[in-house]
């Protein structure tokens, strides 16, 4: 029978591996050295100033090795502190310099030089300690008799008792002579916490160790502190990821990296840390409910979650109709995921049917179709998997819910029946290539035209019925019902960069949730490529204006630059635009409407806060209202309504709905993680303050 979720006990007793330490009595530091050596400790600490290395005048004492040992310094039996004993091993380095007269004439050295060779050696050895938040330096004087002076040989050691440091802290130690003849020695010592000591009951700061216990009452958790009435204590719950912070212990807030900290309110007390929810299934469930996937560019994305966790991700293909998303492994592979770290998939193009699956512990935890916001809803496309073998051999199969159907095939599936047409589309370039490498490729081929052919008579009957029904309804509708149908809106923009295109796609998707029928070239790339930008825009503009719709000019630094170029030269530079740049192509039709005064009532301008100030828009285009988004969303949505439609009382509510849908795209555009915001500082009117006012 599984153990109930909150029936857990926190074992805060002693660790099975413990240390038994020597006890020192008294508060004073002390020093002692090997037999034959003499040493003493200076009465006070010194400044920690190693100075530069200087040449040795002859034989000198130099530290060669540091050795540490943990001890207890006790005022009484139950009042001890952890202390670090350090032994510095010394050796004689260097040699006597030969006098110049002896080298030049071969004579004996002056009798005054012989005397130092038989003298003892002295040294001032510095020990430097650093353990947050404490740092100190002590000076040890050591003297070695002449009889022990052997060049290059160890002469013994000097021991310092002792440096007090907090439990669980890291102590860094340096040793050098004063003056300094050689590079200093260094050593790092990690001190144990209360659970690693056999004598924890002798250290007051460890007395909190057995206090804490956890019990459950339904969905509530009780922290039980078994302390005496006269004992004061502190308690903190903190996120192990970001440092200590006070929180409310609610069962929906529990995640694997949530830890508990407890300590007595005494000077330099040690805090005991436990993380009891690391393996708790409900805590892992809460973690994945809070996790989110965020698309940064066409290829890059990241996983945002409260805790670090082992996970792996892969792409999958989701077809319309509610079928499960099918992992594209192989040909692609699973990739390890790190929280809040930018990851990349080797895609050539995005597609709304491509989704990301995140698995942890061999279980699907998260799935999001990241490209749907910018590329529109799911499409009825077929995904073709191309496998390449040796000698240019290749095979193709179509991904379906039942598996991957080889093409051509005599199976009874939809892809098998249309296999010949799919192969023709692939050879004629009508399929979109999503991925490519030496082993294979992925292609998305449209299926809508084949469905129309197969069901032509059925569609014709439905269209005739719909036309008759529409005619009847149009005859009966009043103006208010016609307005409720939704006004047509054609959205024009300059494709400054991919980040701005995603921002435009998010705005268009948000406006579609209102009674508006939005047309934008992002969702019509296939028609745009087939017709050409000028023909496509001319048809869309004519249809929109004939239906009483509105053309929205979305200004950006790139759009302002193009407008200024047209106003100055009357024509755009050849070869300066891409195959899908409908904004540049549209200027030849838009400018006459403004020059001849036909724009008011049919055109509306807009720009994004912080990207462009309305004053940067050329004066000719300010003959129609220009709104800044999202600060002027209510007025912007009001301008998109039918000209004679009554102003809706829900306009503010709809503006808040659009603002909420637009905010993640704005945050991603202006503050992408780890990279400067794209599009800022480009063109007239751009800058940090652009768009602050109208």
XYZ file of C-alpha atoms in Angstrom:
694
model
C 0.000 0.000 0.000
C 1.513 3.374 -0.950
C 2.470 5.714 1.849
C 0.211 8.833 2.003
C 1.875 11.855 0.466
C 2.346 14.026 3.550
C 3.082 11.239 6.053
C 6.816 11.925 5.992
C 9.346 12.148 8.814
C 12.515 14.204 8.585
C 15.444 12.240 9.992
C 17.603 14.931 11.553
C 19.592 12.679 13.888
C 23.306 11.888 13.710
C 24.952 10.769 10.526
C 26.256 7.162 10.570
C 29.725 8.570 9.650
C 30.803 10.941 12.474
C 33.997 12.554 13.732
C 35.345 12.349 17.296
C 37.519 15.403 18.012
C 40.251 16.361 20.470
C 39.267 19.054 23.016
C 41.338 22.156 23.787
C 40.650 24.052 27.013
C 40.887 27.826 27.149
C 40.278 30.715 24.787
C 43.915 31.564 23.967
C 45.683 30.701 20.687
C 48.964 28.797 21.039
C 51.842 27.413 19.006
C 54.377 24.599 19.361
C 57.036 23.156 17.071
C 59.130 20.072 16.360
C 61.971 19.071 18.740
C 65.096 21.168 18.227
C 63.154 24.180 16.904
C 62.042 27.207 18.896
C 58.893 29.185 18.044
C 56.566 31.772 19.440
C 53.212 33.368 18.454
C 52.859 37.121 18.183
C 50.411 38.533 20.714
C 48.088 40.131 18.155
C 46.951 39.546 14.571
C 48.720 41.314 11.704
C 47.598 42.844 8.433
C 47.261 40.323 5.592
C 49.756 41.905 3.150
C 51.924 39.236 1.434
C 53.976 41.754 -0.569
C 56.093 40.977 -3.622
C 58.594 38.107 -3.921
C 62.174 39.258 -3.227
C 65.476 37.397 -3.859
C 66.735 35.316 -0.940
C 70.050 36.643 0.544
C 71.180 33.076 1.270
C 69.669 30.002 2.900
C 66.132 30.748 4.187
C 63.301 28.823 5.837
C 60.297 28.300 3.518
C 56.883 26.590 4.062
C 56.636 23.394 2.014
C 53.386 21.753 3.134
C 50.204 22.570 5.103
C 48.410 19.987 7.242
C 45.076 20.582 9.021
C 43.188 18.878 11.849
C 39.759 19.562 13.401
C 39.646 20.096 17.173
C 37.207 21.541 19.719
C 37.951 24.641 21.780
C 35.854 24.453 24.966
C 35.076 26.937 27.702
C 33.224 24.182 29.552
C 31.966 20.682 28.859
C 28.846 21.778 26.898
C 30.172 25.033 25.458
C 32.592 24.261 22.596
C 33.368 25.663 19.159
C 34.825 23.960 16.107
C 38.466 24.939 15.567
C 41.026 24.261 12.823
C 44.608 23.307 13.797
C 47.273 23.983 11.156
C 50.783 22.492 10.933
C 53.302 24.259 8.661
C 56.188 22.064 7.494
C 59.446 23.965 6.862
C 62.599 23.299 4.817
C 65.861 25.110 4.051
C 65.910 26.609 0.545
C 68.700 28.572 -1.191
C 72.515 28.569 -0.679
C 75.323 30.908 0.283
C 76.652 33.188 -2.443
C 80.426 32.797 -3.167
C 82.365 36.059 -2.499
C 83.594 37.915 -5.607
C 87.278 37.965 -4.335
C 87.271 34.159 -3.977
C 85.921 33.716 -7.500
C 88.401 36.199 -8.963
C 91.642 35.241 -7.175
C 90.886 31.717 -5.902
C 91.614 32.846 -2.347
C 89.753 31.949 0.816
C 86.728 34.000 1.845
C 86.955 36.677 4.416
C 86.697 35.303 7.946
C 83.709 37.629 8.432
C 81.700 35.570 5.912
C 82.308 32.205 7.557
C 80.459 33.148 10.673
C 76.908 33.392 9.134
C 77.334 29.937 7.559
C 77.513 28.428 11.036
C 74.697 30.571 12.454
C 71.073 29.513 13.090
C 68.239 30.444 10.693
C 65.208 32.523 11.679
C 61.931 33.074 9.841
C 58.640 34.876 10.324
C 55.876 32.592 9.015
C 52.437 34.098 8.252
C 49.203 32.056 8.343
C 46.240 33.718 6.564
C 42.680 32.423 7.109
C 39.505 33.268 5.177
C 36.103 31.809 6.065
C 33.076 33.971 5.302
C 32.510 36.333 7.040
C 35.816 36.084 8.974
C 39.392 36.775 7.811
C 42.575 37.036 9.933
C 46.378 36.650 9.760
C 48.745 35.442 12.523
C 52.564 35.603 12.709
C 54.757 32.709 13.931
C 58.468 33.260 14.674
C 60.616 30.138 14.125
C 64.349 29.594 14.812
C 66.367 26.607 13.554
C 69.818 25.863 15.127
C 72.849 25.643 12.846
C 73.163 21.908 13.425
C 69.799 21.280 11.662
C 70.502 23.518 8.684
C 70.819 21.165 5.715
C 70.254 22.710 2.274
C 67.063 21.366 0.630
C 66.133 19.270 3.704
C 63.060 19.484 5.964
C 63.800 20.838 9.440
C 60.414 20.083 11.078
C 57.104 21.878 11.548
C 55.378 24.552 13.591
C 51.765 24.012 14.767
C 49.161 26.740 15.334
C 46.155 26.187 17.679
C 43.729 27.231 16.365
C 41.345 29.086 13.967
C 37.640 29.092 14.897
C 35.196 28.787 11.966
C 31.483 28.168 11.490
C 30.174 24.653 10.996
C 29.689 23.708 7.361
C 31.837 26.601 6.124
C 34.771 26.515 3.717
C 38.123 27.728 5.084
C 40.910 28.878 2.759
C 44.449 29.000 4.216
C 47.614 30.644 2.853
C 51.146 30.464 4.298
C 54.245 32.498 3.376
C 57.275 34.103 4.996
C 57.800 37.761 5.738
C 59.577 38.975 3.623
C 58.259 36.604 0.938
C 60.939 34.655 -0.927
C 58.651 32.131 -2.685
C 55.059 31.735 -3.859
C 52.685 31.223 -0.931
C 51.185 27.813 -0.090
C 47.377 27.460 -0.098
C 44.915 24.889 1.207
C 41.090 24.663 1.295
C 39.291 22.854 4.134
C 35.547 22.038 4.100
C 34.235 21.856 7.680
C 31.496 19.321 8.587
C 28.023 20.334 9.777
C 26.332 19.211 12.985
C 25.315 15.812 11.610
C 28.936 14.926 10.894
C 30.092 15.410 14.504
C 29.844 12.937 17.368
C 29.986 15.775 19.904
C 27.124 17.889 18.492
C 25.568 18.120 21.977
C 28.702 19.984 23.154
C 28.263 22.727 20.523
C 25.357 25.127 21.346
C 24.812 26.038 17.695
C 24.009 22.360 16.953
C 21.303 22.011 19.569
C 18.572 22.699 16.980
C 19.353 19.431 15.197
C 16.701 17.152 16.813
C 13.933 19.776 17.099
C 12.142 19.527 13.763
C 9.526 17.016 12.664
C 6.830 17.047 9.977
C 3.297 15.652 10.271
C 0.238 15.768 8.012
C -3.417 16.711 8.487
C -5.254 16.150 5.201
C -3.751 18.531 2.653
C -2.074 20.625 5.371
C 1.488 20.134 6.613
C 2.480 20.757 10.265
C 6.080 21.574 11.184
C 6.537 20.404 14.797
C 9.392 22.077 16.756
C 10.182 20.265 20.001
C 11.969 23.037 21.954
C 11.968 24.073 25.607
C 9.926 27.090 26.744
C 12.985 29.253 27.420
C 14.632 28.485 24.052
C 14.294 31.064 21.242
C 14.430 29.824 17.669
C 14.178 30.967 14.050
C 12.578 29.115 11.107
C 12.863 29.785 7.372
C 11.491 28.075 4.251
C 13.470 28.882 1.120
C 13.902 27.993 -2.545
C 17.177 26.180 -2.968
C 17.492 27.688 -6.449
C 17.499 31.370 -5.552
C 18.539 31.683 -1.916
C 16.587 31.977 1.335
C 13.152 33.591 1.277
C 10.129 33.347 3.552
C 7.145 31.538 1.991
C 3.803 30.026 3.021
C 3.846 26.237 3.151
C 0.872 25.316 0.964
C 0.512 21.912 -0.633
C 0.255 23.479 -4.112
C 3.570 25.309 -3.555
C 5.618 22.210 -2.795
C 8.221 21.425 -5.468
C 11.295 19.152 -5.352
C 13.754 22.013 -4.737
C 11.806 23.444 -1.771
C 14.025 23.166 1.327
C 13.602 23.906 5.045
C 16.122 25.671 7.267
C 16.132 25.865 11.074
C 18.593 27.396 13.584
C 18.803 28.767 17.153
C 18.827 32.560 17.596
C 22.336 32.726 18.979
C 25.467 34.438 17.631
C 27.119 32.540 14.743
C 24.609 29.699 14.970
C 24.598 27.004 12.297
C 21.500 26.572 10.157
C 20.332 23.042 9.492
C 19.056 22.491 5.932
C 16.791 19.719 4.657
C 15.055 19.222 1.296
C 12.301 16.655 2.048
C 10.335 16.905 -1.224
C 13.009 15.870 -3.736
C 11.416 12.477 -4.409
C 7.786 13.378 -3.633
C 5.479 12.527 -6.607
C 2.999 15.356 -5.864
C 5.823 17.898 -5.660
C 7.043 16.755 -9.095
C 3.473 17.099 -10.378
C 3.332 20.697 -9.095
C 6.671 21.395 -10.769
C 5.472 20.303 -14.208
C 2.205 22.218 -13.822
C 4.279 25.388 -13.365
C 6.747 24.622 -16.198
C 6.416 26.459 -19.516
C 8.089 26.290 -22.945
C 9.063 29.580 -24.593
C 9.964 30.057 -28.274
C 12.769 32.581 -28.795
C 13.579 32.301 -32.523
C 12.736 29.872 -35.325
C 15.225 27.336 -33.947
C 15.815 28.328 -30.300
C 13.587 27.890 -27.233
C 13.912 27.299 -23.499
C 12.188 25.490 -20.620
C 11.085 27.772 -17.774
C 10.534 25.878 -14.488
C 10.939 26.570 -10.734
C 13.569 23.817 -10.260
C 16.361 22.127 -12.177
C 15.285 18.677 -13.272
C 16.463 15.859 -15.544
C 14.487 15.966 -18.783
C 14.814 15.408 -22.515
C 12.920 16.916 -25.436
C 12.097 16.032 -29.037
C 9.959 17.373 -31.869
C 6.627 15.766 -32.746
C 4.032 16.216 -35.510
C 0.438 16.969 -34.546
C -2.212 16.554 -37.213
C -5.699 18.156 -36.970
C -8.449 15.982 -35.589
C -7.238 15.231 -32.079
C -4.779 12.450 -32.898
C -1.770 12.146 -30.551
C 1.357 14.083 -31.445
C 3.770 11.650 -33.117
C 7.456 11.965 -32.047
C 9.909 12.514 -34.900
C 12.454 10.107 -33.359
C 14.016 8.916 -35.608
C 15.123 10.689 -37.763
C 15.607 13.361 -35.079
C 16.843 12.446 -31.600
C 15.988 13.241 -27.999
C 17.969 16.182 -26.585
C 18.834 16.728 -22.908
C 17.107 19.791 -21.447
C 18.522 22.265 -18.915
C 16.081 24.664 -17.220
C 16.422 28.318 -18.352
C 19.108 27.401 -20.917
C 18.537 28.208 -24.583
C 18.211 25.050 -26.710
C 18.074 24.630 -30.482
C 16.486 22.275 -33.009
C 18.059 22.039 -36.511
C 14.987 23.305 -38.374
C 15.006 25.053 -41.732
C 11.414 26.335 -41.453
C 8.730 26.508 -38.793
C 5.285 24.894 -39.102
C 2.175 25.168 -36.882
C 1.903 21.359 -36.693
C 5.400 21.025 -35.173
C 5.307 20.664 -31.376
C 7.849 20.059 -28.605
C 7.501 17.134 -26.199
C 9.390 17.091 -22.885
C 9.874 13.754 -21.097
C 11.129 13.086 -17.580
C 11.501 9.665 -15.956
C 10.319 8.089 -19.261
C 6.978 9.911 -18.990
C 5.548 12.723 -21.120
C 5.354 15.806 -18.896
C 4.900 18.755 -21.251
C 3.815 19.339 -24.851
C 3.390 22.683 -26.621
C 3.088 23.697 -30.278
C 5.408 26.681 -30.103
C 5.059 27.820 -33.724
C 1.242 27.973 -33.754
C 1.105 31.530 -32.345
C 3.103 33.036 -35.207
C 2.078 30.709 -38.074
C -1.619 30.233 -37.366
C -3.733 27.145 -36.539
C -2.971 23.524 -37.398
C -2.909 22.708 -41.122
C -4.141 19.602 -42.916
C -0.643 18.853 -44.255
C 1.062 15.481 -44.604
C 4.591 15.069 -43.264
C 6.914 13.148 -45.577
C 10.028 11.460 -44.111
C 12.879 11.030 -46.551
C 15.566 8.454 -45.710
C 18.864 8.571 -47.591
C 21.104 5.563 -48.040
C 24.360 4.753 -49.847
C 24.746 5.384 -53.594
C 22.064 8.109 -53.581
C 19.326 5.645 -52.647
C 16.377 7.236 -50.916
C 12.945 6.220 -49.677
C 9.874 8.204 -48.691
C 7.050 7.536 -46.267
C 4.072 9.595 -45.101
C 3.512 9.987 -41.363
C -0.011 8.899 -40.354
C -1.632 7.897 -37.033
C -1.161 4.229 -37.949
C 2.564 4.681 -38.690
C 4.749 5.804 -41.578
C 3.240 4.635 -44.915
C 5.774 3.993 -47.700
C 5.246 5.883 -50.951
C 4.134 4.632 -53.383
C 1.956 2.059 -51.596
C -1.182 0.001 -52.196
C -2.396 0.412 -48.627
C -5.892 1.770 -47.935
C -4.761 4.843 -45.990
C -5.388 8.408 -47.170
C -1.690 9.078 -47.852
C -1.380 5.828 -49.818
C -4.343 6.737 -52.039
C -2.852 10.169 -52.741
C 0.765 8.978 -52.831
C 1.271 9.668 -56.550
C 0.050 13.261 -56.181
C 2.213 13.811 -53.079
C 5.318 12.654 -54.939
C 4.492 14.999 -57.818
C 4.098 17.913 -55.412
C 7.439 17.064 -53.819
C 9.216 17.009 -57.182
C 7.575 20.275 -58.312
C 8.626 22.149 -55.158
C 5.139 22.602 -53.639
C 6.177 20.955 -50.336
C 7.875 22.907 -47.563
C 11.221 21.473 -46.380
C 11.447 21.591 -42.561
C 14.714 19.707 -41.874
C 17.652 18.318 -43.832
C 20.920 16.477 -43.155
C 23.020 13.692 -44.660
C 20.686 10.940 -43.418
C 17.319 12.337 -44.459
C 14.841 15.213 -44.621
C 11.336 16.247 -43.538
C 8.765 17.773 -45.917
C 5.285 19.222 -45.219
C 2.940 18.774 -48.193
C -0.519 20.419 -48.372
C -3.534 18.118 -48.624
C -6.407 20.583 -48.819
C -6.582 20.693 -52.629
C -6.945 16.905 -52.837
C -9.718 16.896 -50.275
C -11.529 19.511 -52.373
C -11.192 17.409 -55.522
C -12.421 14.256 -53.828
C -15.439 15.912 -52.316
C -16.152 18.406 -55.108
C -19.859 17.539 -55.480
C -20.442 17.473 -51.758
C -18.737 20.843 -51.360
C -20.689 22.279 -54.282
C -23.974 21.242 -52.722
C -22.888 22.631 -49.369
C -21.803 25.898 -50.956
C -25.108 26.256 -52.803
C -27.001 25.589 -49.612
C -24.784 28.016 -47.707
C -25.230 30.664 -50.389
C -29.003 30.326 -50.288
C -29.002 30.408 -46.506
C -26.685 33.433 -46.502
C -28.970 35.263 -48.936
C -31.970 34.640 -46.698
C -30.067 35.782 -43.642
C -28.745 38.897 -45.379
C -32.282 39.878 -46.352
C -33.403 39.560 -42.723
C -30.404 40.982 -40.896
C -30.463 44.560 -39.677
C -27.387 46.771 -39.475
C -26.515 45.703 -35.911
C -26.432 42.019 -36.882
C -24.305 42.814 -39.924
C -21.880 44.675 -37.702
C -21.711 41.687 -35.343
C -20.409 39.576 -38.233
C -17.056 41.252 -37.847
C -15.295 43.855 -39.942
C -12.534 42.805 -42.348
C -9.051 44.069 -41.426
C -5.942 43.889 -43.663
C -2.726 44.125 -41.601
C 0.337 45.559 -43.434
C 3.811 45.706 -41.914
C 7.485 45.746 -42.844
C 9.326 42.457 -42.135
C 12.207 44.135 -40.238
C 13.348 40.855 -38.638
C 12.014 37.476 -37.501
C 11.327 38.772 -33.985
C 9.079 41.547 -35.310
C 7.253 39.011 -37.523
C 6.450 36.891 -34.442
C 5.159 40.038 -32.713
C 2.912 40.818 -35.712
C 1.663 37.217 -35.744
C 0.752 37.446 -32.049
C -1.185 40.699 -32.669
C -3.058 39.186 -35.628
C -3.944 36.050 -33.622
C -5.224 38.196 -30.739
C -7.399 40.325 -33.073
C -8.911 37.145 -34.535
C -10.443 36.419 -31.124
C -12.570 39.581 -31.558
C -15.308 40.125 -34.155
C -12.666 40.885 -36.790
C -11.627 39.005 -39.916
C -7.888 39.538 -40.132
C -5.775 39.052 -43.263
C -1.966 39.111 -42.996
C 0.738 37.867 -45.340
C 2.227 35.652 -42.578
C -0.723 33.289 -43.020
C -0.798 33.424 -46.804
C 2.801 32.799 -47.823
C 1.852 30.161 -50.395
C -0.640 32.478 -52.140
C 1.827 35.363 -51.855
C 4.549 33.351 -53.582
C 2.174 32.160 -56.311
C 0.578 35.573 -57.113
C 3.442 37.958 -56.293
C 3.346 40.659 -53.584
C 1.764 43.429 -55.731
C -1.075 41.269 -57.083
C -1.746 39.674 -53.694
C -1.944 42.990 -51.886
C -4.053 44.634 -54.599
C -6.608 41.809 -54.380
C -6.674 41.859 -50.567
C -6.982 45.682 -50.420
C -9.798 45.760 -52.998
C -11.736 43.020 -51.194
C -11.247 44.637 -47.778
C -12.381 48.104 -48.904
C -15.331 46.721 -50.905
C -16.575 44.981 -47.762
C -16.287 48.193 -45.766
C -13.195 46.958 -43.932
C -10.121 48.788 -42.730
C -6.427 48.635 -43.742
C -4.074 48.756 -40.729
C -0.586 50.169 -41.389
C 1.682 48.824 -38.637
C 4.668 51.186 -38.551
C 8.133 50.119 -37.446
C 11.569 51.670 -38.039
C 11.887 49.666 -41.250
C 8.399 50.705 -42.442
C 9.149 54.399 -41.780
C 12.391 54.103 -43.759
C 10.542 52.536 -46.724
C 7.824 55.229 -46.653
C 10.414 58.003 -46.547
C 12.249 56.395 -49.482
C 9.033 56.275 -51.537
C 8.102 59.873 -50.690
C 11.556 61.089 -51.751
C 12.212 58.966 -54.853
C 8.779 57.693 -55.837
C 10.154 54.161 -56.310
C 11.894 51.527 -54.161
C 15.453 50.370 -54.799
C 15.683 47.286 -56.999
C 16.652 44.027 -55.363
C 16.351 45.447 -51.864
C 13.315 43.436 -50.865
C 12.502 39.793 -50.333
C 9.914 37.653 -52.094
C 7.294 38.123 -49.340
C 7.723 41.900 -48.666
C 4.060 42.899 -49.189
C 4.527 46.218 -47.380
C 7.025 47.533 -49.944
C 4.794 46.273 -52.754
C 1.697 47.836 -51.153
C 3.077 51.384 -51.134
C 2.296 51.807 -54.853
C -1.433 51.356 -54.018
C -1.495 52.942 -50.550
C 0.148 56.281 -51.416
C -2.506 57.349 -53.995
C -5.249 56.859 -51.392
C -3.422 59.230 -49.032
C -2.413 61.760 -51.702
C -6.001 61.966 -53.058
C -7.627 62.150 -49.607
C -9.387 58.760 -49.748
C -7.544 57.295 -46.717
C -9.607 58.671 -43.752
C -12.189 56.116 -42.658
C -10.510 53.276 -44.535
C -6.982 53.352 -43.043
C -5.652 53.274 -39.474
C -2.025 53.549 -38.340
C -0.411 51.830 -35.335
C 3.021 51.293 -33.781
C 4.371 49.521 -30.699
C 5.357 51.357 -27.513
C 9.138 51.560 -26.956
C 9.781 50.681 -30.624
C 8.605 53.804 -32.482
C 7.205 57.221 -31.523
C 4.123 58.297 -33.524
C 5.897 61.558 -34.443
C 8.400 59.457 -36.461
C 5.602 58.444 -38.870
C 5.743 60.613 -42.039
C 3.239 63.508 -41.911
C 1.312 62.224 -44.947
C 0.325 59.073 -43.040
C -0.695 61.003 -39.926
C -3.790 62.248 -41.772
C -5.397 59.102 -40.320
C -5.308 58.141 -36.602
C -2.012 56.571 -35.449
C -2.241 54.598 -32.199
C 0.514 53.238 -29.934
C 0.116 49.656 -28.695
C -0.670 48.395 -26.153
C -1.136 51.766 -24.346
C -3.933 52.914 -26.728
C -5.575 49.536 -27.373
C -9.160 50.671 -26.475
C -9.049 53.552 -28.999
C -7.360 51.293 -31.560
C -10.093 48.632 -31.255
C -12.749 51.346 -31.431
C -11.301 52.555 -34.733
C -11.496 48.998 -36.110
C -15.279 48.794 -35.523
C -17.813 49.465 -38.260
C -17.995 53.230 -38.982
C -21.631 53.552 -37.833
C -21.590 50.740 -35.291
C -22.545 51.742 -31.702
C -19.535 51.848 -29.348
C -19.589 48.565 -27.416
C -19.549 48.647 -23.635
C -17.241 45.622 -23.730
C -14.516 47.546 -25.575
C -12.319 47.892 -22.468
C -12.740 44.189 -21.684
C -11.729 43.263 -25.239
C -8.717 45.588 -25.030
C -7.568 43.821 -21.850
C -8.052 40.449 -23.588
C -5.874 41.521 -26.526
C -3.265 43.031 -24.177
C -2.962 39.765 -22.222
C -2.525 37.775 -25.432
C 0.041 40.254 -26.764
C 2.148 40.678 -23.589
C 4.229 37.422 -23.826
C 5.239 38.303 -27.404
C 6.180 41.866 -26.330
C 8.270 40.541 -23.419
C 10.040 38.039 -25.711
C 10.747 40.764 -28.318
C 12.035 43.521 -26.034
C 13.693 41.337 -23.392
C 14.880 38.021 -24.922
C 16.981 35.999 -22.344
C 20.735 36.418 -22.766
C 20.533 38.559 -25.943
C 19.903 42.251 -26.718
C 16.368 43.068 -27.801
C 16.054 42.807 -31.585
C 14.927 45.780 -33.584
C 15.703 48.426 -30.961
C 17.771 51.389 -31.928
C 17.126 50.929 -35.683
C 15.612 53.639 -37.843
C 14.087 57.015 -36.994
C 12.309 57.452 -33.742
C 13.609 54.190 -32.239
C 15.150 54.112 -28.802
C 14.424 53.431 -25.153
C 12.057 56.323 -24.900
C 10.265 55.856 -28.177
C 6.560 55.332 -27.896
C 6.226 56.755 -24.377
C 3.692 59.273 -25.483
C 1.575 60.189 -28.451
